[in-house]
Short mmCIF file of C-alpha atoms in Angstrom, two decimals:
data_model
loop_
_atom_site.label_atom_id
_atom_site.label_comp_id
_atom_site.label_asym_id
_atom_site.label_seq_id
_atom_site.Cartn_x
_atom_site.Cartn_y
_atom_site.Cartn_z
CA ASP A 966 15.83 -8.61 -2.60
CA GLN A 967 14.05 -5.21 -2.32
CA GLN A 968 12.59 -4.18 -5.59
CA VAL A 969 11.48 -0.79 -4.57
CA LYS A 970 13.96 1.18 -2.35
CA GLN A 971 13.38 4.45 -0.44
CA ASN A 972 16.97 4.99 0.91
CA SER A 973 16.20 7.99 3.13
CA PRO A 974 14.44 6.85 6.28
CA SER A 975 13.58 10.31 7.18
CA LEU A 976 13.60 13.82 5.98
CA SER A 977 13.17 17.08 7.67
CA VAL A 978 11.91 20.27 6.10
CA GLN A 979 10.80 23.77 7.04
CA GLU A 980 7.39 24.95 6.43
CA GLY A 981 7.10 26.56 3.07
CA ARG A 982 10.16 24.86 1.56
CA ILE A 983 10.19 21.92 -1.02
CA SER A 984 10.20 18.41 0.15
CA ILE A 985 11.76 15.94 -2.19
CA LEU A 986 11.18 12.23 -1.61
CA ASN A 987 13.06 9.60 -3.69
CA CYS A 988 12.48 6.17 -4.69
CA ASP A 989 14.39 3.59 -6.79
CA TYR A 990 13.25 0.39 -8.38
CA THR A 991 14.92 -2.48 -9.93
CA ASN A 992 12.13 -4.46 -11.66
CA SER A 993 11.94 -3.48 -15.36
CA MET A 994 8.42 -4.95 -15.52
CA PHE A 995 7.09 -2.06 -13.24
CA ASP A 996 5.07 0.23 -15.24
CA TYR A 997 2.84 2.14 -12.81
CA PHE A 998 3.95 3.93 -9.66
CA LEU A 999 2.04 5.34 -6.82
CA TRP A 1000 2.74 7.47 -3.79
CA TYR A 1001 1.06 7.08 -0.42
CA LYS A 1002 0.96 9.09 2.83
CA LYS A 1003 0.47 7.18 5.94
CA TYR A 1004 -0.12 8.07 9.57
CA PRO A 1005 0.60 5.37 12.42
CA ALA A 1006 -2.08 2.83 12.92
CA GLU A 1007 -4.00 4.11 9.82
CA GLY A 1008 -4.38 2.85 6.25
CA PRO A 1009 -2.08 4.68 3.61
CA THR A 1010 -3.88 7.38 1.69
CA PHE A 1011 -3.32 7.75 -2.08
CA LEU A 1012 -1.62 10.69 -3.17
CA ILE A 1013 -0.58 10.70 -6.70
CA SER A 1014 0.32 8.03 -9.46
CA ILE A 1015 2.39 7.89 -12.68
CA SER A 1016 2.35 5.77 -15.71
CA SER A 1017 5.64 4.60 -17.27
CA ILE A 1018 4.64 6.45 -20.60
CA LYS A 1019 4.88 9.67 -18.64
CA ASP A 1020 7.72 11.58 -17.00
CA LYS A 1021 5.85 13.76 -14.84
CA ASN A 1022 2.27 14.12 -13.17
CA GLU A 1023 1.05 16.95 -11.07
CA ASP A 1024 -1.70 17.39 -8.57
CA GLY A 1025 -1.86 20.44 -6.68
CA ARG A 1026 1.20 20.83 -4.29
CA PHE A 1027 2.29 17.28 -5.42
CA THR A 1028 4.31 16.42 -8.39
CA VAL A 1029 5.92 13.08 -9.15
CA PHE A 1030 8.70 12.61 -11.66
CA LEU A 1031 9.74 9.49 -13.30
CA ASN A 1032 13.09 8.80 -14.82
CA LYS A 1033 12.84 5.50 -16.42
CA SER A 1034 16.34 5.00 -17.72
CA ALA A 1035 17.64 5.56 -14.12
CA LYS A 1036 14.65 3.63 -12.66
CA HIS A 1037 14.21 6.55 -10.28
CA LEU A 1038 10.98 8.57 -9.10
CA SER A 1039 10.66 11.39 -6.79
CA LEU A 1040 7.73 12.98 -5.26
CA HIS A 1041 7.98 16.93 -4.78
CA ILE A 1042 5.70 18.73 -2.12
CA VAL A 1043 5.76 22.43 -2.70
CA PRO A 1044 5.16 24.28 -0.34
CA SER A 1045 5.51 21.88 2.48
CA GLN A 1046 3.06 22.25 5.37
CA PRO A 1047 3.25 20.77 9.04
CA GLY A 1048 0.13 18.54 8.10
CA ASP A 1049 2.32 16.79 5.40
CA SER A 1050 4.19 15.26 8.29
CA ALA A 1051 3.84 11.39 7.90
CA VAL A 1052 5.45 8.46 6.37
CA TYR A 1053 5.50 8.22 2.58
CA PHE A 1054 5.65 5.10 0.70
CA CYS A 1055 6.44 4.57 -2.93
CA ALA A 1056 4.74 1.70 -4.48
CA ALA A 1057 5.06 0.04 -8.01
CA ARG A 1058 2.84 -2.15 -9.95
CA GLU A 1059 3.96 -4.67 -12.73
CA ILE A 1060 2.84 -4.53 -16.25
CA SER A 1061 1.11 -8.01 -15.74
CA GLY A 1062 -2.20 -6.01 -14.86
CA TYR A 1063 -2.51 -7.68 -11.57
CA SER A 1064 -3.30 -5.04 -8.77
CA THR A 1065 -0.37 -6.17 -6.71
CA LEU A 1066 1.70 -3.42 -5.36
CA THR A 1067 5.38 -3.78 -4.05
CA PHE A 1068 6.15 -0.97 -1.55
CA GLY A 1069 9.39 0.68 -0.39
CA LYS A 1070 10.01 0.89 3.36
CA GLY A 1071 8.97 4.58 3.54
CA THR A 1072 10.25 7.85 4.29
CA MET A 1073 9.28 9.72 7.38
CA LEU A 1074 8.86 13.36 6.61
CA LEU A 1075 8.78 16.05 9.22
CA VAL A 1076 7.75 19.49 8.18
CA SER A 1077 8.46 21.97 11.11
CA PRO A 1078 6.98 25.43 11.35
CA LYS B 152 -18.85 7.41 -2.44
CA ALA B 153 -17.92 5.17 0.58
CA GLY B 154 -14.36 4.29 1.12
CA VAL B 155 -12.81 1.03 1.85
CA THR B 156 -14.20 -0.46 5.11
CA GLN B 157 -12.24 -2.99 7.36
CA THR B 158 -13.73 -4.59 10.24
CA PRO B 159 -12.91 -4.97 13.02
CA ARG B 160 -10.38 -2.12 13.90
CA TYR B 161 -8.59 -4.07 16.57
CA LEU B 162 -8.39 -7.65 17.67
CA ILE B 163 -6.68 -9.33 20.28
CA LYS B 164 -6.19 -13.25 19.91
CA THR B 165 -4.33 -15.99 21.73
CA ARG B 166 -1.60 -18.11 20.14
CA GLY B 167 -3.15 -21.02 18.33
CA GLN B 168 -6.51 -19.42 17.49
CA GLN B 169 -7.68 -18.51 14.16
CA VAL B 170 -9.17 -15.06 13.04
CA THR B 171 -11.21 -13.70 10.20
CA LEU B 172 -10.87 -10.10 9.05
CA SER B 173 -13.43 -8.41 6.50
CA CYS B 174 -13.00 -5.84 3.78
CA SER B 175 -15.70 -4.22 1.89
CA PRO B 176 -14.22 -2.25 -1.21
CA ILE B 177 -15.26 0.76 -2.97
CA SER B 178 -18.50 0.18 -4.91
CA GLY B 179 -17.87 -1.00 -8.38
CA HIS B 180 -14.22 -2.07 -7.62
CA ARG B 181 -13.67 -5.75 -8.40
CA SER B 182 -10.05 -6.22 -6.97
CA VAL B 183 -9.37 -6.58 -3.31
CA SER B 184 -5.75 -6.90 -2.23
CA TRP B 185 -4.57 -7.76 1.34
CA TYR B 186 -1.21 -6.41 2.94
CA GLN B 187 0.56 -7.06 6.22
CA GLN B 188 2.57 -4.13 7.83
CA THR B 189 5.02 -4.86 10.40
CA PRO B 190 7.78 -2.55 11.76
CA GLY B 191 10.54 -4.93 10.51
CA GLN B 192 9.10 -5.90 7.07
CA GLY B 193 7.20 -3.07 5.94
CA LEU B 194 4.08 -3.45 3.79
CA GLN B 195 3.99 -6.92 2.37
CA PHE B 196 1.64 -8.16 -0.19
CA LEU B 197 -0.67 -11.29 0.90
CA PHE B 198 -2.98 -11.91 -1.98
CA GLU B 199 -5.43 -10.39 -4.50
CA TYR B 200 -8.84 -11.31 -5.33
CA PHE B 201 -10.44 -10.39 -8.47
CA SER B 202 -14.13 -11.30 -9.39
CA GLU B 203 -13.96 -14.00 -6.65
CA THR B 204 -10.83 -15.60 -7.91
CA GLN B 205 -7.44 -15.36 -6.41
CA ARG B 206 -5.21 -14.05 -9.16
CA ASN B 207 -2.00 -13.49 -7.24
CA LYS B 208 -0.46 -14.57 -4.04
CA GLY B 209 2.56 -13.34 -1.95
CA ASN B 210 4.97 -15.44 -0.11
CA PHE B 211 3.11 -16.28 3.04
CA PRO B 212 2.44 -19.63 4.60
CA GLY B 213 -0.92 -21.46 3.98
CA ARG B 214 -2.14 -20.51 7.39
CA PHE B 215 -3.10 -17.24 5.64
CA SER B 216 -6.12 -17.68 3.41
CA GLY B 217 -8.73 -15.51 1.86
CA ARG B 218 -11.75 -15.25 -0.45
CA GLN B 219 -14.19 -12.86 -2.24
CA PHE B 220 -17.70 -13.00 -2.56
CA SER B 221 -19.91 -11.95 -5.42
CA ASN B 222 -20.38 -8.56 -4.13
CA SER B 223 -16.54 -7.97 -4.08
CA ARG B 224 -16.34 -8.05 -0.34
CA SER B 225 -13.42 -10.05 0.87
CA GLU B 226 -12.38 -11.96 4.01
CA MET B 227 -8.98 -13.14 5.03
CA ASN B 228 -8.47 -15.78 7.61
CA VAL B 229 -5.31 -16.85 9.55
CA SER B 230 -5.35 -20.09 11.19
CA THR B 231 -3.07 -21.24 14.03
CA LEU B 232 -1.97 -17.81 14.99
CA GLU B 233 1.54 -17.19 16.08
CA LEU B 234 3.01 -14.18 17.90
CA GLY B 235 4.80 -13.07 14.75
CA ASP B 236 1.34 -12.54 13.05
CA SER B 237 0.71 -9.41 15.18
CA ALA B 238 0.64 -6.79 12.42
CA LEU B 239 -1.64 -4.19 10.86
CA TYR B 240 -3.52 -6.01 8.11
CA LEU B 241 -4.54 -3.74 5.32
CA CYS B 242 -7.07 -4.16 2.51
CA ALA B 243 -6.84 -2.33 -0.92
CA SER B 244 -9.70 -1.84 -3.26
CA SER B 245 -9.01 -1.22 -6.94
CA PRO B 246 -11.02 -1.29 -10.22
CA GLY B 247 -8.52 -4.32 -11.15
CA GLN B 248 -7.45 -2.76 -14.49
CA PRO B 249 -4.09 -1.52 -15.58
CA ASN B 250 -3.08 2.01 -14.45
CA THR B 251 -5.53 2.45 -11.83
CA GLU B 252 -5.03 3.60 -8.35
CA ALA B 253 -5.73 1.55 -5.24
CA PHE B 254 -7.37 2.73 -2.26
CA PHE B 255 -6.83 1.32 1.41
CA GLY B 256 -9.07 0.85 4.19
CA GLN B 257 -8.03 1.84 7.85
CA GLY B 258 -6.60 -1.57 8.55
CA THR B 259 -7.17 -3.98 11.22
CA ARG B 260 -4.77 -4.11 14.00
CA LEU B 261 -4.17 -7.85 15.18
CA THR B 262 -2.30 -8.44 18.49
CA VAL B 263 -1.55 -12.17 19.26
CA VAL B 264 -0.81 -12.95 23.00
#
């Protein structure tokens, strides 16, 4: 049973436009959410996170929105750049305090010039 | 500040052998988690160590084990290797407290032949 779902396997966006990556979760015990960017054969790179007590967090070109009632979060990248092309993973952590992350399957973002 | 270091980067082993992978976390981080990434299953949690104690474990067979040393460095061991153990093994370093980010190493690519 997938507790974190990224329903879009891929997304294509033009340079300069907004990229919106979506993530849904089913576990009500998740209270901390993270987004990672990953290139093949490398480790994930942390991008941005959000606690369940917030509904928005911004860091430069990256903004994460959290809708707790819908159990949905999204990552907005504005403006998108070709270097943003990678696989993006949504991850969630339970309120237990353990550091265990549950990952979605990822969305491959392709930003074309 | 040094990042998360995983060694070796690449390994080729034969079925039936055993392997040990190493992870040095970010200085000051007390939590080390291990993940397996395969094309079919995505990123799956193996186990987490915090202050030398395993405090969470994923759904992997007992052939997968780990430990953490007093300096927070961690090793994971896989015994009696199977072809299906071929994967990218990732280590994540975290302070181990709620609402803190986790940072990944570059991973160890294990190929079992």
